[in-house]
Structure formats: structure tokens, C-alpha cells
mmCIF file of C-alpha atoms in Angstrom:
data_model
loop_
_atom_site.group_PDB
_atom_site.id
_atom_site.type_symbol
_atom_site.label_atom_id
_atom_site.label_comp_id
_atom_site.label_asym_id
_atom_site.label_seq_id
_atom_site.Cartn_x
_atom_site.Cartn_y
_atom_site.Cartn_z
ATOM 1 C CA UNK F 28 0.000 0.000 0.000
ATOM 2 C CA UNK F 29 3.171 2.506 1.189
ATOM 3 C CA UNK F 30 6.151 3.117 -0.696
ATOM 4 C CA UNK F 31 8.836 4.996 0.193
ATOM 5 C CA UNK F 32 9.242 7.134 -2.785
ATOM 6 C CA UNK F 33 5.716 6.635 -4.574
ATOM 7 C CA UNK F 34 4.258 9.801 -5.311
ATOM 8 C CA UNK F 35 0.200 9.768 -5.495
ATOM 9 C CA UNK F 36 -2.193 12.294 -7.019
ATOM 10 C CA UNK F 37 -4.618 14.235 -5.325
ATOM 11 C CA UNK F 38 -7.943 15.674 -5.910
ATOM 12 C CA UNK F 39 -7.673 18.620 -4.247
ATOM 13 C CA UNK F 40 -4.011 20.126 -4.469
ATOM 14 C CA UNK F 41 -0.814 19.007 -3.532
ATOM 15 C CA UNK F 42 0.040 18.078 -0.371
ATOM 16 C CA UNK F 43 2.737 20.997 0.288
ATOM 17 C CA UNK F 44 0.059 23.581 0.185
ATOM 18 C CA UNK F 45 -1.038 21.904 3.693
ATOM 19 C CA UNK F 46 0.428 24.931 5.486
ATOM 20 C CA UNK F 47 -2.334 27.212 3.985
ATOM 21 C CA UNK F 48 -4.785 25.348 5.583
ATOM 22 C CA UNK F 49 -3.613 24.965 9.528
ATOM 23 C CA UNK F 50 -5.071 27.828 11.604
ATOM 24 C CA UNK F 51 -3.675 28.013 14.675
ATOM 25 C CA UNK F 52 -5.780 26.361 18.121
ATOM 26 C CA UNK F 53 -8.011 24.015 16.314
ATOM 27 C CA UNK F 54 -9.117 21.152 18.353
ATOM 28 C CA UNK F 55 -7.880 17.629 17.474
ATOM 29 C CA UNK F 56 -10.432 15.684 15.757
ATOM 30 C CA UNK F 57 -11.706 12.267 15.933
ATOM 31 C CA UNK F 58 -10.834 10.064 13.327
ATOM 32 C CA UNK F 59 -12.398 6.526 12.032
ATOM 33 C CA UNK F 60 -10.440 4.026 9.847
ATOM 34 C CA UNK F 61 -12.726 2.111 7.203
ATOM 35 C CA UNK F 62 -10.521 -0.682 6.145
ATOM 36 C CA UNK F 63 -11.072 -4.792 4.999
ATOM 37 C CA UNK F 64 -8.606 -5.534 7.179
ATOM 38 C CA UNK F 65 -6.768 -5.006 10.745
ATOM 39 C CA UNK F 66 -4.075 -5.339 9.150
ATOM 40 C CA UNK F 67 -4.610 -2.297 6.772
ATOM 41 C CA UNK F 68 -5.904 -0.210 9.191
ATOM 42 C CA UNK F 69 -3.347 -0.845 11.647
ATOM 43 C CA UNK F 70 -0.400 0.384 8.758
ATOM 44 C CA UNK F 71 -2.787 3.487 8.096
ATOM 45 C CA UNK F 72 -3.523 4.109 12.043
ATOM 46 C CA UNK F 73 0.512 3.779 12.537
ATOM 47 C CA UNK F 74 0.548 7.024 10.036
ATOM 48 C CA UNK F 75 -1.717 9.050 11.031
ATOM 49 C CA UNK F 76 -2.583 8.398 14.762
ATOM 50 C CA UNK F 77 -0.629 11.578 16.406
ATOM 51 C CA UNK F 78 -2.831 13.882 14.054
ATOM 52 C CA UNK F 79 -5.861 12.615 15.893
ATOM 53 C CA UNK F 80 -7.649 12.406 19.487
ATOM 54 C CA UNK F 81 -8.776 9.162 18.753
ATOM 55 C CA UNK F 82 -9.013 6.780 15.929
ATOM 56 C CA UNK F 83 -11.556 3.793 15.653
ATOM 57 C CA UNK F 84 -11.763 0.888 13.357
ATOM 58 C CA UNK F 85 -14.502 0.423 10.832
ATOM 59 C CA UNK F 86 -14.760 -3.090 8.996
ATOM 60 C CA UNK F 87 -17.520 -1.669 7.019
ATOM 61 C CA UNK F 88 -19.447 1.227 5.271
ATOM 62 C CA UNK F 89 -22.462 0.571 7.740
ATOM 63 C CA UNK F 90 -20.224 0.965 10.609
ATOM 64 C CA UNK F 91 -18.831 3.648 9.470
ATOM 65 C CA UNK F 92 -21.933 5.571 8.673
ATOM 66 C CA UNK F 93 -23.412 4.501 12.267
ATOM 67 C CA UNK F 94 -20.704 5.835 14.131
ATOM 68 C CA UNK F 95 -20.612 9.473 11.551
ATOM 69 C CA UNK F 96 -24.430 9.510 12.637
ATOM 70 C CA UNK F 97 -23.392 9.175 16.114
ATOM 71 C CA UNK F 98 -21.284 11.851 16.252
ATOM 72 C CA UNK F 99 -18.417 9.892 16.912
ATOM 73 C CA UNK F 100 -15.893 10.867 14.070
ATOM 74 C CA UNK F 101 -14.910 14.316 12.491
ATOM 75 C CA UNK F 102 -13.034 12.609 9.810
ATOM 76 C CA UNK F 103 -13.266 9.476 7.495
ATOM 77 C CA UNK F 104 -10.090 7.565 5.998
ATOM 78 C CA UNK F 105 -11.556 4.858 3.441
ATOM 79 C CA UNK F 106 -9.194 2.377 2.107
ATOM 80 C CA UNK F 107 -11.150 1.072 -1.073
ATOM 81 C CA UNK F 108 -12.424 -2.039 -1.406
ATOM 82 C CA UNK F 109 -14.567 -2.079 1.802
ATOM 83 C CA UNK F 110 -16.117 -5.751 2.180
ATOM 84 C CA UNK F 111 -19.887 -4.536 2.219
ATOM 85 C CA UNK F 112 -19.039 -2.463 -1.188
ATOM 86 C CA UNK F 113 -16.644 -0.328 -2.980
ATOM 87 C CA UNK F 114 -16.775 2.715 -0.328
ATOM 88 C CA UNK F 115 -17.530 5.418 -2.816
ATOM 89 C CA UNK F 116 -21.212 5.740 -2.197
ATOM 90 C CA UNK F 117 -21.146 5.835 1.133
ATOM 91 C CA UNK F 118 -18.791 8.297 1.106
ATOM 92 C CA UNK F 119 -21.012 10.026 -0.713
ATOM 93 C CA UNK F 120 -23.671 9.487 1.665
ATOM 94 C CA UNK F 121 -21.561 10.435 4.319
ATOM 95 C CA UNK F 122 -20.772 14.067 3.276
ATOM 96 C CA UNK F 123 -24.179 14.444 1.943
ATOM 97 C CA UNK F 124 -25.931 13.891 5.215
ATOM 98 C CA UNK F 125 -22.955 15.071 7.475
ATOM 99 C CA UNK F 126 -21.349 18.132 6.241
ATOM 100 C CA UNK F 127 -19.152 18.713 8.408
ATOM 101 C CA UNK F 128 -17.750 15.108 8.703
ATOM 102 C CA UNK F 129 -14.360 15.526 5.842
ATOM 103 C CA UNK F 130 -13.899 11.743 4.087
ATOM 104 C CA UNK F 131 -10.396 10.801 2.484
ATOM 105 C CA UNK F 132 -10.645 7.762 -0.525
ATOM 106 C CA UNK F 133 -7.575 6.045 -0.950
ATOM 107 C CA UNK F 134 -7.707 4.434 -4.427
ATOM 108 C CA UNK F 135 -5.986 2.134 -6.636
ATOM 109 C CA UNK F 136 -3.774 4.612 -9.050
ATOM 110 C CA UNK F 137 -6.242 2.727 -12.076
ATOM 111 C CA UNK F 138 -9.117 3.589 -10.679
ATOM 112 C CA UNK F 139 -8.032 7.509 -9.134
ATOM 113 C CA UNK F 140 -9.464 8.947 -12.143
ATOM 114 C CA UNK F 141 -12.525 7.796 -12.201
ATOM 115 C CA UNK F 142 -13.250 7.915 -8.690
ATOM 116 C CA UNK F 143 -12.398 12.019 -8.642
ATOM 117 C CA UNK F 144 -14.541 12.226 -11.419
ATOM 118 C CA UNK F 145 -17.220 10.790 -9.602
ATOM 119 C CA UNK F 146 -17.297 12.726 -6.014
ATOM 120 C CA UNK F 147 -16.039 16.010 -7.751
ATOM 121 C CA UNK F 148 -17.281 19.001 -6.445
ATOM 122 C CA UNK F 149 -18.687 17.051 -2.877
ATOM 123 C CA UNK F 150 -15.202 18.124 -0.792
ATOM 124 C CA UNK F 151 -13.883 14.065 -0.810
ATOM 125 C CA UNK F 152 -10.317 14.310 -0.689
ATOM 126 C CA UNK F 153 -8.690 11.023 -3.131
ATOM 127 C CA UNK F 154 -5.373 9.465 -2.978
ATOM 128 C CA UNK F 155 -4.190 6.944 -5.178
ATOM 129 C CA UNK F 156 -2.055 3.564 -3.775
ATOM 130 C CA UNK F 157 0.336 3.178 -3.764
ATOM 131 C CA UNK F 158 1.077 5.913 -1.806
ATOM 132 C CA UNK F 159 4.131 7.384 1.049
ATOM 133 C CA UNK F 160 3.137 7.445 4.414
ATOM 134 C CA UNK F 161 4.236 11.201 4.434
ATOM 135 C CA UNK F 162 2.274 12.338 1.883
ATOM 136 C CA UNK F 163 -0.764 10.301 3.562
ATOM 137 C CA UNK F 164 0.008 12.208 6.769
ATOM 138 C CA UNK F 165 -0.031 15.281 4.906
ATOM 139 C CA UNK F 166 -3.092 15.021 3.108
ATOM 140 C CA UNK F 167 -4.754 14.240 6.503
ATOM 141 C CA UNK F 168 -3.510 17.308 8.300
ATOM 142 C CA UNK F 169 -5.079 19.167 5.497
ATOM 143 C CA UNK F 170 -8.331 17.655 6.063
ATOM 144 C CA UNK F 171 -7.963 18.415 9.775
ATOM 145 C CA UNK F 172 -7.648 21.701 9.030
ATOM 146 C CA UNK F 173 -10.385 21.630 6.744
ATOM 147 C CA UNK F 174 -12.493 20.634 9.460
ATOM 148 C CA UNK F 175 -11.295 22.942 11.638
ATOM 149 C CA UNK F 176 -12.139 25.989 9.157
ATOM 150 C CA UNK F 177 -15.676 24.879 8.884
ATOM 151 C CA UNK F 178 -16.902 24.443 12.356
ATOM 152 C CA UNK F 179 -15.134 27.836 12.889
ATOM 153 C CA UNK F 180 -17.147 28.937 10.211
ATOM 154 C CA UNK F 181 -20.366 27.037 11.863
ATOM 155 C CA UNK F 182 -19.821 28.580 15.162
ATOM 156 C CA UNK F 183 -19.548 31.999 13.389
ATOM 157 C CA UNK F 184 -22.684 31.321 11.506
ATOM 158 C CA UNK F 185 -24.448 30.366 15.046
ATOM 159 C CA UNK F 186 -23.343 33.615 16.658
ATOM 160 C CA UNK F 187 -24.181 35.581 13.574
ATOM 161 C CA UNK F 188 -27.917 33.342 14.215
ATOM 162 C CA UNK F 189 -28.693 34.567 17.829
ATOM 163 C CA UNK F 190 -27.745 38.133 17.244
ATOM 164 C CA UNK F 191 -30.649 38.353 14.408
ATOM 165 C CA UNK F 192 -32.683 36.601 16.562
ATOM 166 C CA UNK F 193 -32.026 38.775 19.541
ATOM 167 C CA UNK F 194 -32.720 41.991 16.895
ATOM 168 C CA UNK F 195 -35.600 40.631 15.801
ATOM 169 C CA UNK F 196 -37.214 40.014 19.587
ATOM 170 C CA UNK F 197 -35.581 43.362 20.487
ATOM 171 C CA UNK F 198 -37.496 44.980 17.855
ATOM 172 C CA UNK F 199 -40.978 42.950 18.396
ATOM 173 C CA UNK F 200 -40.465 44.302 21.962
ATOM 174 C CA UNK F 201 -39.838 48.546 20.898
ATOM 175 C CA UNK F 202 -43.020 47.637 18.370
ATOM 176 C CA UNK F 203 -45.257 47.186 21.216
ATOM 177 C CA UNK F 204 -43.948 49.655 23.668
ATOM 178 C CA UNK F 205 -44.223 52.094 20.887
ATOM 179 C CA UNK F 206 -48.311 50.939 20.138
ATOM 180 C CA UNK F 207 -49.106 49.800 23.288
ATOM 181 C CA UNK F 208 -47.606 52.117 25.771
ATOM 182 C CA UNK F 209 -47.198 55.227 23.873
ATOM 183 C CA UNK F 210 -43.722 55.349 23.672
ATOM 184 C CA UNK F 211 -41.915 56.779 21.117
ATOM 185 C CA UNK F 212 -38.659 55.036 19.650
ATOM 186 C CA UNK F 213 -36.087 56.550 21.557
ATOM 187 C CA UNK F 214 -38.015 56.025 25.373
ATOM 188 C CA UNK F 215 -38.717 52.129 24.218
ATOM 189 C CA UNK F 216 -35.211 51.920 23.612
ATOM 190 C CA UNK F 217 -34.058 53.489 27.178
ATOM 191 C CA UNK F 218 -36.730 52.090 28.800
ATOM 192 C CA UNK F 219 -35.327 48.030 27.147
ATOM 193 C CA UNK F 220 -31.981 49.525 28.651
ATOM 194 C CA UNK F 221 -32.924 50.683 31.783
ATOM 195 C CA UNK F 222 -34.886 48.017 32.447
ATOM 196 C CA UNK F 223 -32.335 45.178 31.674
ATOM 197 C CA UNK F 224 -29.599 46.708 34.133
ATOM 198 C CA UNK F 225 -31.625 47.252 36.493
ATOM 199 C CA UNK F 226 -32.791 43.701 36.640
ATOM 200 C CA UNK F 227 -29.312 42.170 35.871
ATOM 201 C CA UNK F 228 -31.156 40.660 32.556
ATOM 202 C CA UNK F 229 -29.982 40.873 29.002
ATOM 203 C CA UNK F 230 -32.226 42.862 26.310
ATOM 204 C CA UNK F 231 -33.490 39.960 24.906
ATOM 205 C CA UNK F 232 -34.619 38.534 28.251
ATOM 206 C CA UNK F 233 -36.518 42.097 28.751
ATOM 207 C CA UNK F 234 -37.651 41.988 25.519
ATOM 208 C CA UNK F 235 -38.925 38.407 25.792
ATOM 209 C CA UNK F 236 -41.253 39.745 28.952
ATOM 210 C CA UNK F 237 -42.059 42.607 27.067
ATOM 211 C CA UNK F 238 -43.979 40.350 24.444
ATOM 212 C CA UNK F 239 -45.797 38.416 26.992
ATOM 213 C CA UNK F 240 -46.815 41.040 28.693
ATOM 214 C CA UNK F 241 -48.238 42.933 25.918
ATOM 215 C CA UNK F 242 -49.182 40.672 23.124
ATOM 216 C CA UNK F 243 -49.750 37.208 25.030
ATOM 217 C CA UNK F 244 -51.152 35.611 22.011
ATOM 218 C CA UNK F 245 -48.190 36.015 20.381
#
């Protein structure tokens, strides 16, 4: 499977341009090993293991999709054929229904081709056998960073989520001070900010009251 000198291909860059992609204080990930054999696993585990907080053993697509649905893995390593089927489709499947789960194919160089062909443009990151263990540990420190990137980029997305939801109950609440209780912009907005230090609460919390208060149906 390794060889010393064997350069493989990639679908996704070379593996030199790693450094581009390895923002500083991401958290390790957890890895999981699809593989026909211990024995395969146990050369690809011997690779890549310090990368990782943990890395299981899959002996199948199912399993490996069962423990992706569990939460259990960040990251995917395939080593084509998998005993239940090929592995493509599932990887597939696996990036389709968990997008934020990165999958690695490795390949056999005859097939590399057609396999990128086929998962282009879904983020699977393809290696062809036979390939050096240093260029495998590359490739898998890019998809770590990879990961890391995107859940950044989910937790930003979150936060960016509550503050428009906060607006938008902040708003509802200065609404109904201002046709309920008279108020014009300005005094619904001192009286939200009065009103939340005096009580130790945050806007929205105010706000929230505000709403019941005044429209209960709402």
C-alpha cells in the first residue's frame, strides 16, 4: 500500500500547500479508519494516529456511517475495497448527510481517475495507492484543518444566528412599547436599557417579557 518514494495524485491540491490550511488552536479531531482488514488499518492508524484524538476501526461502510451519525468521528479515511461495497457511495452518503464530517478515498492509481470524477465538487479528498506514508500524513492534516475551518465557520454562523434573533425580539419588543404604551422610539429603547440593568437581565430577556406582557397571544 506505502512506498517509500511513490508519489500519489490528489484531488484537491498538492500536499505541500497543507500549510495554507492549519489555523492556529483548532481542536484535534476524531478520526475513524474504514478498512477490509486489521491489518490495513493498523499500517494506516501507525501514520496518522498523532494527528488525531482518537481513531476507531470500521470493517464496514455501515459501521462507518453509524458511528458518523453518532457523532463519533470528524473525519473518514476509506481504504477502497470495503467488504460490504466499494466505499464510494457511502462516502457520498456520508458528506451528503454530514457536512461537516471531511472523508479521504484512498484508491488504486487505475481507478483515481474515475473515482475524482465521480465525487467532484462534494469536498472528498482522493489518494491513489500506492502511496508514502508522508504524503498520507499530509493530506490528513489538510483535512484536519479543513475541518477545523468549517466548524469555525459554523460557530460563526451560530453567533451571527442569535444576534438576528435577539434583533428581531428586540425589535418585536420597541413595536409594542411604541403601540401599546405610547412610547416613542427613543423612550422604548431606554426604557429596554434601563430596564435590563436594572434587573441584571440581558435585552433579549426584557424583551422576551415585554412580548408576553403585551401581546400574550403572540
Amino acid at each position: 500500500m506505502y512506498q517509500r518514494n511513490a508519489l500519489p495524485r490528489t484531488a484537491t491540491g498538492t500536499a505541500d500547500d497543507r500549510k495554507d490550511f492549519m489555523p492556529a488552536g483548532v481542536t484535534k479531531c476524531n478520526a475513524v479508519i474504514v478498512a477490509a482488514s486489521q491489518t490495513s488499518y493498523a499500517a494506516i492508524k501507525q501514520i496518522v494516529a498523532g494527528v488525531f484524538s482518537s481513531v476507531a476501526f470500521a470493517g464496514s461502510m455501515a459501521e462507518a456511517k453509524q458511528k458518523a451519525s453518532a457523532g463519533l468521528c470528524d473525519i473518514v479515511i476509506i481504504n477502497t475495497p470495503i467488504p460490504d461495497e466499494f466505499g464510494v457511495n457511502s462516502a457520498l452518503d456520508i458528506v451528503t448527510r454530514f457536512p461537516f464530517v471531511q472523508v479521504m478515498v484512498l484508491v488504486k492509481a487505475d481507478l483515481y481517475e474515475q473515482v475524482t470524477y465521480k465525487v467532484r465538487g462534494y469536498g472528498i479528498f482522493v489518494l491513489s495507492r500506492p502511496i508514502r506514508g508522508q504524503t498520507l500524513l499530509e493530506g490528513v492534516r489538510m483535512l484536519e484543518s479543513m475541518h477545523g475551518k468549517i466548524a469555525q465557520l459554523q460557530n460563526e454562523n451560530l453567533k451571527l444566528k442569535r444576534r438576528l434573533d435577539e434583533t428581531t425580539i428586540v425589535t418585536r419588543a420597541k413595536c409594542l412599547l411604541i403601540e401599546k404604551k405610547s412610547m416613542s422610539e427613543e423612550e422604548a429603547h431606554y426604557y429596554l436599557e434601563r430596564t435590563a440593568m436594572d434587573s441584571s437581565k440581558s435585552k433579549k430577556e426584557v424583551a422576551q417579557e415585554i412580548i408576553r406582557e403585551l401581546d400574550p397571544d403572540q
